[in-house]
mmCIF file of C-alpha atoms and ligand atoms in Angstrom:
data_model
loop_
_atom_site.group_PDB
_atom_site.id
_atom_site.type_symbol
_atom_site.label_atom_id
_atom_site.label_comp_id
_atom_site.label_asym_id
_atom_site.label_seq_id
_atom_site.Cartn_x
_atom_site.Cartn_y
_atom_site.Cartn_z
ATOM 1 C CA MET H 1186 0.000 0.000 0.000
ATOM 2 C CA ILE H 1187 1.334 3.426 -0.922
ATOM 3 C CA ASN H 1188 0.111 6.394 1.140
ATOM 4 C CA VAL H 1189 -0.232 9.669 -0.739
ATOM 5 C CA ALA H 1190 -0.821 13.121 0.811
ATOM 6 C CA LEU H 1191 -2.687 15.346 -1.641
ATOM 7 C CA PRO H 1192 -3.048 19.121 -1.196
ATOM 8 C CA LYS H 1193 -6.728 19.894 -0.620
ATOM 9 C CA GLY H 1194 -8.226 22.224 -3.235
ATOM 10 C CA ARG H 1195 -8.053 22.873 -6.952
ATOM 11 C CA LEU H 1196 -4.396 21.920 -7.278
ATOM 12 C CA GLY H 1197 -5.053 18.652 -5.430
ATOM 13 C CA GLU H 1198 -7.767 17.671 -7.884
ATOM 14 C CA LYS H 1199 -5.362 18.169 -10.795
ATOM 15 C CA VAL H 1200 -2.743 16.155 -8.936
ATOM 16 C CA TYR H 1201 -5.203 13.319 -8.271
ATOM 17 C CA ASP H 1202 -6.073 13.209 -11.999
ATOM 18 C CA MET H 1203 -2.369 12.776 -12.753
ATOM 19 C CA PHE H 1204 -2.103 9.921 -10.233
ATOM 20 C CA GLU H 1205 -5.208 8.315 -11.743
ATOM 21 C CA LYS H 1206 -3.636 8.433 -15.216
ATOM 22 C CA ALA H 1207 -0.458 7.017 -13.701
ATOM 23 C CA GLY H 1208 -2.387 3.847 -12.779
ATOM 24 C CA PHE H 1209 -3.473 4.683 -9.230
ATOM 25 C CA PRO H 1210 -7.219 5.317 -9.536
ATOM 26 C CA CYS H 1211 -9.473 5.604 -6.509
ATOM 27 C CA PRO H 1212 -12.950 6.468 -7.860
ATOM 28 C CA SER H 1213 -14.483 7.018 -4.406
ATOM 29 C CA ILE H 1214 -12.366 10.184 -4.069
ATOM 30 C CA LYS H 1215 -14.656 11.913 -6.582
ATOM 31 C CA GLU H 1216 -17.722 11.363 -4.412
ATOM 32 C CA ASN H 1217 -19.001 14.592 -2.989
ATOM 33 C CA ASN H 1218 -18.500 14.094 0.726
ATOM 34 C CA ARG H 1219 -16.314 15.320 3.551
ATOM 35 C CA LYS H 1220 -14.190 12.233 3.940
ATOM 36 C CA LEU H 1221 -10.452 12.888 4.025
ATOM 37 C CA ILE H 1222 -9.073 9.372 3.465
ATOM 38 C CA PHE H 1223 -9.749 7.234 0.388
ATOM 39 C CA GLU H 1224 -8.400 3.825 -0.387
ATOM 40 C CA ASN H 1225 -8.274 1.491 -3.367
ATOM 41 C CA GLU H 1226 -6.985 -1.820 -2.061
ATOM 42 C CA GLU H 1227 -6.956 -3.370 -5.525
ATOM 43 C CA VAL H 1228 -4.231 -1.069 -6.818
ATOM 44 C CA GLY H 1229 -2.686 -0.553 -3.376
ATOM 45 C CA VAL H 1230 -3.134 3.172 -2.879
ATOM 46 C CA ARG H 1231 -4.456 5.331 -0.056
ATOM 47 C CA TYR H 1232 -4.973 9.082 -0.516
ATOM 48 C CA PHE H 1233 -5.361 11.729 2.211
ATOM 49 C CA TRP H 1234 -6.569 15.281 1.616
ATOM 50 C CA VAL H 1235 -4.496 17.600 3.779
ATOM 51 C CA LYS H 1236 -3.935 21.338 3.989
ATOM 52 C CA PRO H 1237 -1.412 22.191 1.230
ATOM 53 C CA SER H 1238 1.031 23.645 3.745
ATOM 54 C CA ASP H 1239 0.881 20.413 5.804
ATOM 55 C CA VAL H 1240 1.725 17.909 3.024
ATOM 56 C CA ALA H 1241 5.458 18.088 3.738
ATOM 57 C CA ILE H 1242 4.884 17.383 7.462
ATOM 58 C CA TYR H 1243 2.950 14.163 6.707
ATOM 59 C CA VAL H 1244 5.645 13.069 4.280
ATOM 60 C CA GLU H 1245 8.622 14.044 6.447
ATOM 61 C CA ARG H 1246 7.236 12.086 9.411
ATOM 62 C CA GLY H 1247 6.268 9.074 7.311
ATOM 63 C CA ALA H 1248 2.477 9.302 7.773
ATOM 64 C CA ALA H 1249 2.470 9.547 3.970
ATOM 65 C CA ASP H 1250 5.059 7.875 1.722
ATOM 66 C CA ILE H 1251 4.765 10.521 -0.959
ATOM 67 C CA GLY H 1252 2.895 13.765 -1.526
ATOM 68 C CA VAL H 1253 2.703 16.898 -3.593
ATOM 69 C CA ALA H 1254 3.807 20.187 -2.066
ATOM 70 C CA GLY H 1255 4.495 23.675 -3.404
ATOM 71 C CA LYS H 1256 8.124 24.726 -3.767
ATOM 72 C CA ASP H 1257 7.233 27.706 -1.527
ATOM 73 C CA ILE H 1258 6.557 25.362 1.393
ATOM 74 C CA LEU H 1259 9.696 23.325 0.704
ATOM 75 C CA LEU H 1260 11.849 26.469 0.674
ATOM 76 C CA GLU H 1261 10.200 27.914 3.766
ATOM 77 C CA TYR H 1262 10.247 24.838 6.005
ATOM 78 C CA ASN H 1263 13.105 22.870 4.445
ATOM 79 C CA PRO H 1264 11.609 19.459 5.346
ATOM 80 C CA ASP H 1265 13.884 16.418 5.337
ATOM 81 C CA VAL H 1266 12.315 14.715 2.292
ATOM 82 C CA TYR H 1267 13.367 13.815 -1.232
ATOM 83 C CA GLU H 1268 12.131 16.131 -3.955
ATOM 84 C CA LEU H 1269 11.548 13.794 -6.890
ATOM 85 C CA LEU H 1270 9.830 15.742 -9.643
ATOM 86 C CA ASP H 1271 8.674 19.201 -10.712
ATOM 87 C CA LEU H 1272 5.065 18.661 -11.823
ATOM 88 C CA LYS H 1273 5.007 22.121 -13.475
ATOM 89 C CA ILE H 1274 1.488 22.813 -12.270
ATOM 90 C CA GLY H 1275 0.348 25.234 -9.579
ATOM 91 C CA LYS H 1276 2.753 27.721 -11.120
ATOM 92 C CA CYS H 1277 3.146 31.079 -9.423
ATOM 93 C CA ARG H 1278 5.990 33.191 -8.049
ATOM 94 C CA MET H 1279 7.240 34.493 -4.742
ATOM 95 C CA ALA H 1280 7.456 38.267 -5.047
ATOM 96 C CA VAL H 1281 8.065 41.499 -3.196
ATOM 97 C CA ALA H 1282 5.148 43.920 -3.539
ATOM 98 C CA ALA H 1283 4.359 47.345 -2.155
ATOM 99 C CA LYS H 1284 2.228 50.425 -2.674
ATOM 100 C CA LYS H 1285 2.796 52.239 -5.983
ATOM 101 C CA ASP H 1286 4.615 55.135 -4.344
ATOM 102 C CA PHE H 1287 6.978 52.923 -2.334
ATOM 103 C CA ARG H 1288 10.659 53.939 -2.532
ATOM 104 C CA ASP H 1289 13.136 51.985 -0.463
ATOM 105 C CA ASN H 1290 14.941 54.206 2.034
ATOM 106 C CA THR H 1291 18.065 52.231 2.891
ATOM 107 C CA ASP H 1292 18.766 54.398 5.967
ATOM 108 C CA ARG H 1293 15.810 52.682 7.627
ATOM 109 C CA THR H 1294 15.043 49.073 8.514
ATOM 110 C CA LEU H 1295 12.616 47.686 5.951
ATOM 111 C CA ARG H 1296 9.391 46.321 7.467
ATOM 112 C CA VAL H 1297 8.404 43.130 5.624
ATOM 113 C CA ALA H 1298 5.039 41.405 6.190
ATOM 114 C CA THR H 1299 4.897 37.773 5.118
ATOM 115 C CA LYS H 1300 3.787 34.209 5.734
ATOM 116 C CA PHE H 1301 7.191 33.141 4.412
ATOM 117 C CA SER H 1302 9.574 34.500 7.054
ATOM 118 C CA ASN H 1303 12.499 32.229 6.195
ATOM 119 C CA ILE H 1304 12.324 32.908 2.461
ATOM 120 C CA ALA H 1305 12.109 36.666 3.123
ATOM 121 C CA ALA H 1306 14.958 36.609 5.669
ATOM 122 C CA LYS H 1307 17.240 34.714 3.284
ATOM 123 C CA TYR H 1308 16.395 36.952 0.332
ATOM 124 C CA TYR H 1309 17.194 40.168 2.181
ATOM 125 C CA ALA H 1310 20.253 38.694 3.951
ATOM 126 C CA GLU H 1311 21.728 38.004 0.505
ATOM 127 C CA LYS H 1312 21.157 41.674 -0.345
ATOM 128 C CA CYS H 1313 22.614 42.741 3.039
ATOM 129 C CA ARG H 1314 19.406 44.689 3.681
ATOM 130 C CA ASP H 1315 18.290 45.120 7.293
ATOM 131 C CA ILE H 1316 14.694 44.059 7.758
ATOM 132 C CA ASP H 1317 12.084 43.652 10.429
ATOM 133 C CA ILE H 1318 9.872 40.645 9.682
ATOM 134 C CA ILE H 1319 6.210 40.864 10.581
ATOM 135 C CA HIS H 1320 4.912 37.313 10.414
ATOM 136 C CA LEU H 1321 1.249 37.075 9.346
ATOM 137 C CA ASN H 1322 -0.876 34.045 8.506
ATOM 138 C CA GLY H 1323 -2.900 35.396 5.585
ATOM 139 C CA SER H 1324 -4.409 38.482 3.912
ATOM 140 C CA ILE H 1325 -0.850 39.812 3.745
ATOM 141 C CA GLU H 1326 -1.844 42.459 1.178
ATOM 142 C CA ILE H 1327 -3.521 44.510 3.889
ATOM 143 C CA ALA H 1328 -0.272 45.177 5.765
ATOM 144 C CA PRO H 1329 1.192 47.969 3.577
ATOM 145 C CA ILE H 1330 -2.229 49.552 3.128
ATOM 146 C CA LEU H 1331 -2.606 49.971 6.885
ATOM 147 C CA GLY H 1332 1.014 51.038 7.348
ATOM 148 C CA LEU H 1333 1.890 47.853 9.221
ATOM 149 C CA SER H 1334 4.711 47.129 6.758
ATOM 150 C CA ASP H 1335 6.614 48.784 3.899
ATOM 151 C CA VAL H 1336 6.510 45.726 1.629
ATOM 152 C CA ILE H 1337 5.113 42.212 1.524
ATOM 153 C CA VAL H 1338 6.717 38.966 0.423
ATOM 154 C CA ASP H 1339 3.976 36.724 -0.890
ATOM 155 C CA ILE H 1340 2.763 34.377 -3.603
ATOM 156 C CA VAL H 1341 1.559 36.032 -6.807
ATOM 157 C CA GLU H 1342 -0.405 33.849 -9.173
ATOM 158 C CA THR H 1343 -2.652 35.901 -11.455
ATOM 159 C CA GLY H 1344 -1.691 39.217 -9.818
ATOM 160 C CA LYS H 1345 -5.367 39.992 -9.224
ATOM 161 C CA THR H 1346 -5.112 40.275 -5.427
ATOM 162 C CA LEU H 1347 -2.315 42.833 -5.762
ATOM 163 C CA ILE H 1348 -4.184 44.905 -8.356
ATOM 164 C CA GLU H 1349 -7.405 44.899 -6.359
ATOM 165 C CA ASN H 1350 -5.513 46.134 -3.316
ATOM 166 C CA ASP H 1351 -3.534 48.811 -5.201
ATOM 167 C CA LEU H 1352 -0.199 47.078 -4.797
ATOM 168 C CA ILE H 1353 2.546 46.615 -7.379
ATOM 169 C CA PRO H 1354 4.938 43.664 -7.671
ATOM 170 C CA PHE H 1355 8.468 45.085 -7.415
ATOM 171 C CA GLU H 1356 10.754 42.051 -7.564
ATOM 172 C CA THR H 1357 10.401 38.331 -8.209
ATOM 173 C CA ILE H 1358 12.219 36.231 -5.640
ATOM 174 C CA ILE H 1359 11.693 32.795 -7.185
ATOM 175 C CA PRO H 1360 9.273 30.924 -9.472
ATOM 176 C CA ILE H 1361 7.157 28.317 -7.676
ATOM 177 C CA SER H 1362 5.460 25.086 -8.795
ATOM 178 C CA ALA H 1363 4.188 21.819 -7.308
ATOM 179 C CA ARG H 1364 6.745 19.108 -6.498
ATOM 180 C CA LEU H 1365 6.451 15.351 -5.899
ATOM 181 C CA ILE H 1366 8.154 14.580 -2.582
ATOM 182 C CA ALA H 1367 8.931 11.312 -0.808
ATOM 183 C CA ASN H 1368 9.656 10.220 2.735
ATOM 184 C CA LYS H 1369 13.307 9.145 2.886
ATOM 185 C CA SER H 1370 12.807 5.698 4.402
ATOM 186 C CA SER H 1371 9.672 4.964 2.337
ATOM 187 C CA TYR H 1372 11.823 5.702 -0.677
ATOM 188 C CA GLN H 1373 14.192 2.908 0.345
ATOM 189 C CA PHE H 1374 11.453 0.368 1.188
ATOM 190 C CA LYS H 1375 8.976 1.179 -1.588
ATOM 191 C CA LYS H 1376 11.449 2.328 -4.178
ATOM 192 C CA GLU H 1377 9.966 0.385 -7.072
ATOM 193 C CA THR H 1378 6.448 1.754 -6.609
ATOM 194 C CA ILE H 1379 7.636 5.293 -5.912
ATOM 195 C CA GLU H 1380 9.877 5.255 -8.964
ATOM 196 C CA ALA H 1381 6.973 3.937 -11.066
ATOM 197 C CA VAL H 1382 4.846 6.856 -9.830
ATOM 198 C CA ARG H 1383 7.617 9.335 -10.571
ATOM 199 C CA HIS H 1384 8.072 7.905 -14.059
ATOM 200 C CA SER H 1385 4.365 7.954 -14.994
ATOM 201 C CA LEU H 1386 3.821 11.423 -13.549
ATOM 202 C CA GLY H 1387 6.943 12.586 -15.370
ATOM 203 C CA GLU H 1388 5.444 11.443 -18.670
ATOM 204 C CA GLN H 1389 2.449 13.720 -18.035
ATOM 205 C CA VAL H 1390 4.488 16.806 -17.221
ATOM 206 C CA SER H 1391 4.400 19.488 -19.866
ATOM 207 C CA GLU H 1392 6.186 22.860 -19.888
HETATM 208 C C1 PRP N 2142 -2.532 33.617 -2.031
HETATM 209 C C2 PRP N 2142 -1.514 34.728 -1.849
HETATM 210 C C3 PRP N 2142 -2.206 35.927 -2.435
HETATM 211 C C4 PRP N 2142 -3.040 35.294 -3.533
HETATM 212 C C5 PRP N 2142 -2.382 35.537 -4.875
HETATM 213 O O1 PRP N 2142 -3.441 33.741 -1.000
HETATM 214 O O2 PRP N 2142 -1.186 34.891 -0.474
HETATM 215 O O3 PRP N 2142 -3.004 36.559 -1.476
HETATM 216 O O4 PRP N 2142 -3.126 33.903 -3.290
HETATM 217 O O5 PRP N 2142 -3.154 35.083 -5.936
HETATM 218 P P1 PRP N 2142 -3.452 35.990 -7.212
HETATM 219 O O6 PRP N 2142 -2.141 36.589 -7.662
HETATM 220 O O7 PRP N 2142 -4.006 35.027 -8.227
HETATM 221 O O8 PRP N 2142 -4.446 37.034 -6.826
HETATM 222 P P2 PRP N 2142 -4.320 32.547 -0.475
HETATM 223 O O9 PRP N 2142 -5.492 32.364 -1.371
HETATM 224 O O10 PRP N 2142 -3.465 31.365 -0.245
HETATM 225 O O11 PRP N 2142 -4.840 33.168 0.902
HETATM 226 P P3 PRP N 2142 -4.099 33.841 2.135
HETATM 227 O O12 PRP N 2142 -2.639 33.985 1.866
HETATM 228 O O13 PRP N 2142 -4.757 35.165 2.294
HETATM 229 O O14 PRP N 2142 -4.382 32.900 3.249
#
């Protein structure tokens, strides 16, 4: 049995479709209910729907053998897992954004609001820029509007949230996409199955 942590939501549905095509169907997952665990004993697969930011925790601790997590989460939390494949879906970017009239005054510490404190800290450390991190858990775009921060470091997908909140993306930190990850010991013990999954998913990846 292979245990797979899927990120709940639109991305997770796309990911499940890829696993189904790869030979790991589990039709009951499409039923409209609130169950979080689905199993198909015949093909030997068990799926769990988990919060996207928690996938790496399940995989790192071995509750799931494999899973699909965003590169943003992998960079932020640096879990001890193998990153096996870039699925090239769930594409977005990590960016610095601010109000239109923002000009960086390097005499002052830059106030940065973000959910991604480690990514932001590393980015500004490389630029030798002093910052004060304001860690928030969501709705980051509000911070510069209310004067809580000078800039934000956040995910930009369509750019709509920034536009609708009168913010401008100033710099791209890194492009992001969904990655197939594996627990390190599962990879040793279930190598054949995990490699078969990687191979079949790889065949479905397009630029
Ligand atoms: C993410 C991100 C932005 C938004 C970007 O938020 O933090 O707010 O999506 O998408 P867009 O460029 O397509 O508008 P999410 O939906 O995860 O919510 P939260 O960060 O506010 O919790």
